[in-house]
Coordinates of N, CA and C in Angstrom, one line a residue:
L9 N 24.4 72.2 -157.4 CA 23.3 71.6 -156.6 C 22.0 71.8 -157.3
P10 N 21.0 70.9 -157.2 CA 19.7 71.1 -157.7 C 19.1 72.4 -157.0
A11 N 18.1 73.0 -157.7 CA 17.6 74.3 -157.2 C 16.9 74.1 -155.8
N12 N 16.5 72.9 -155.4 CA 15.8 72.7 -154.2 C 16.7 72.3 -153.0
Q13 N 18.1 72.3 -153.3 CA 19.0 71.9 -152.2 C 19.8 73.2 -151.8
K14 N 20.2 73.1 -150.6 CA 20.9 74.2 -150.0 C 22.3 73.7 -149.5
A15 N 23.2 74.6 -149.3 CA 24.5 74.3 -148.8 C 24.9 75.2 -147.7
I16 N 25.7 74.8 -146.7 CA 26.2 75.6 -145.7 C 27.7 75.7 -145.8
L17 N 28.2 77.0 -145.8 CA 29.7 77.2 -145.9 C 30.1 77.8 -144.5
F18 N 30.8 77.0 -143.7 CA 31.4 77.5 -142.5 C 32.7 78.2 -142.9
I19 N 32.9 79.4 -142.6 CA 34.0 80.2 -143.0 C 34.5 81.1 -141.9
D20 N 35.8 81.3 -141.7 CA 36.3 82.1 -140.6 C 36.1 83.6 -140.9
C21 N 36.3 84.4 -139.9 CA 36.0 85.8 -140.0 C 37.2 86.6 -140.5
Y22 N 37.9 86.0 -141.4 CA 39.0 86.7 -142.1 C 38.4 88.0 -142.8
P23 N 39.1 89.1 -142.7 CA 38.5 90.4 -143.3 C 38.0 90.3 -144.7
V24 N 38.6 89.5 -145.6 CA 38.1 89.4 -146.9 C 36.8 88.6 -147.0
H25 N 36.7 87.6 -146.1 CA 35.4 86.8 -146.1 C 34.2 87.6 -145.6
I26 N 34.4 88.5 -144.6 CA 33.3 89.2 -144.1 C 33.0 90.5 -144.8
G27 N 33.9 90.8 -145.8 CA 33.7 92.1 -146.5 C 32.4 92.1 -147.4
K28 N 31.9 93.2 -147.6 CA 30.6 93.4 -148.4 C 30.8 92.8 -149.8
E29 N 31.9 93.0 -150.5 CA 32.1 92.6 -151.8 C 32.0 91.1 -151.9
F30 N 32.7 90.4 -151.0 CA 32.6 88.9 -151.0 C 31.2 88.4 -150.7
R31 N 30.6 88.9 -149.7 CA 29.3 88.5 -149.3 C 28.3 88.7 -150.4
T32 N 28.3 89.8 -151.1 CA 27.4 90.2 -152.2 C 27.6 89.2 -153.3
H33 N 28.9 88.9 -153.6 CA 29.2 87.9 -154.7 C 28.6 86.6 -154.4
V34 N 28.8 86.1 -153.2 CA 28.2 84.8 -152.8 C 26.7 84.8 -152.9
F35 N 26.1 85.8 -152.4 CA 24.6 85.9 -152.4 C 24.0 86.0 -153.8
K36 N 24.7 86.7 -154.7 CA 24.3 86.8 -156.1 C 24.5 85.5 -156.9
E37 N 25.7 85.0 -156.8 CA 26.1 83.9 -157.7 C 25.8 82.5 -157.1
F38 N 25.6 82.4 -155.8 CA 25.3 81.1 -155.2 C 24.2 81.3 -154.1
P39 N 23.0 81.6 -154.6 CA 21.9 81.9 -153.6 C 21.5 80.7 -152.8
H40 N 21.9 79.5 -153.1 CA 21.6 78.3 -152.4 C 22.6 78.1 -151.2
V41 N 23.6 78.9 -151.1 CA 24.7 78.8 -150.1 C 24.4 79.7 -148.9
F42 N 24.4 79.1 -147.7 CA 24.3 79.9 -146.5 C 25.7 80.1 -145.9
L43 N 26.1 81.3 -145.6 CA 27.4 81.6 -145.0 C 27.2 81.6 -143.5
I44 N 28.1 80.9 -142.9 CA 28.1 80.9 -141.4 C 29.5 81.2 -141.0
F45 N 29.7 82.3 -140.3 CA 31.0 82.8 -139.9 C 31.3 82.3 -138.5
V46 N 32.5 81.8 -138.3 CA 33.0 81.4 -137.0 C 34.3 82.1 -136.8
T47 N 34.6 82.4 -135.5 CA 35.9 83.1 -135.2 C 37.0 82.1 -135.3
A48 N 38.2 82.6 -135.6 CA 39.4 81.7 -135.7 C 39.6 80.9 -134.5
N49 N 39.9 79.6 -134.7 CA 40.2 78.7 -133.6 C 38.9 78.4 -132.7
Y50 N 37.8 78.8 -133.1 CA 36.6 78.5 -132.4 C 36.3 77.0 -132.3
L51 N 35.9 76.6 -131.2 CA 35.6 75.1 -131.0 C 34.2 74.8 -131.3
I52 N 33.9 73.9 -132.2 CA 32.6 73.5 -132.5 C 32.5 72.1 -132.0
G53 N 31.8 71.9 -130.9 CA 31.8 70.6 -130.2 C 33.3 70.4 -129.7
L54 N 33.8 69.3 -130.1 CA 35.2 69.0 -129.8 C 36.2 69.3 -130.9
L55 N 35.7 69.8 -132.0 CA 36.5 70.1 -133.2 C 36.8 71.5 -133.3
G56 N 38.0 71.9 -133.5 CA 38.4 73.3 -133.8 C 38.1 73.6 -135.3
T57 N 38.1 74.9 -135.7 CA 37.8 75.3 -137.0 C 38.8 74.6 -138.0
G58 N 40.0 74.2 -137.5 CA 41.0 73.6 -138.4 C 40.4 72.3 -139.0
M59 N 39.6 71.6 -138.2 CA 39.0 70.4 -138.7 C 38.1 70.6 -139.9
F60 N 37.6 71.8 -140.1 CA 36.7 72.2 -141.2 C 37.5 72.8 -142.3
Q61 N 38.8 73.0 -142.1 CA 39.6 73.7 -143.1 C 40.9 72.8 -143.4
P62 N 40.7 71.6 -143.9 CA 41.9 70.8 -144.1 C 42.9 71.3 -145.0
A63 N 42.5 72.1 -146.1 CA 43.5 72.7 -147.0 C 44.3 73.8 -146.3
D64 N 43.6 74.5 -145.4 CA 44.2 75.6 -144.7 C 45.3 75.1 -143.7
V65 N 45.0 74.1 -143.0 CA 45.9 73.6 -142.0 C 46.9 72.6 -142.5
G66 N 46.7 72.1 -143.7 CA 47.6 71.1 -144.2 C 48.4 71.6 -145.4
I67 N 47.7 71.8 -146.5 CA 48.4 72.1 -147.8 C 49.0 73.5 -147.7
Q68 N 48.2 74.5 -147.3 CA 48.6 75.9 -147.3 C 49.4 76.3 -146.1
R69 N 49.5 75.5 -145.1 CA 50.2 75.8 -143.9 C 51.7 76.1 -144.2
I70 N 52.3 75.2 -145.1 CA 53.7 75.4 -145.5 C 53.9 76.7 -146.1
L71 N 53.0 77.2 -147.0 CA 53.2 78.5 -147.6 C 53.0 79.6 -146.6
K72 N 52.1 79.5 -145.7 CA 51.9 80.5 -144.7 C 53.1 80.7 -143.8
H73 N 53.8 79.7 -143.5 CA 54.9 79.7 -142.6 C 56.2 79.9 -143.3

């Protein structure tokens, strides 16, 4: 992104995501990214978090199960 643009990353509260090491890495390496944490299966309007995680609910679902 250009220096004057920002990005929002909606991410679930998986322990690795909320850990200090991950957050510090994102803040240092990607200062233009805002982290927004949502609880698992939290509804955003009429969409669940799965709608924001197509790889997680589609591609990786097979590996998880």
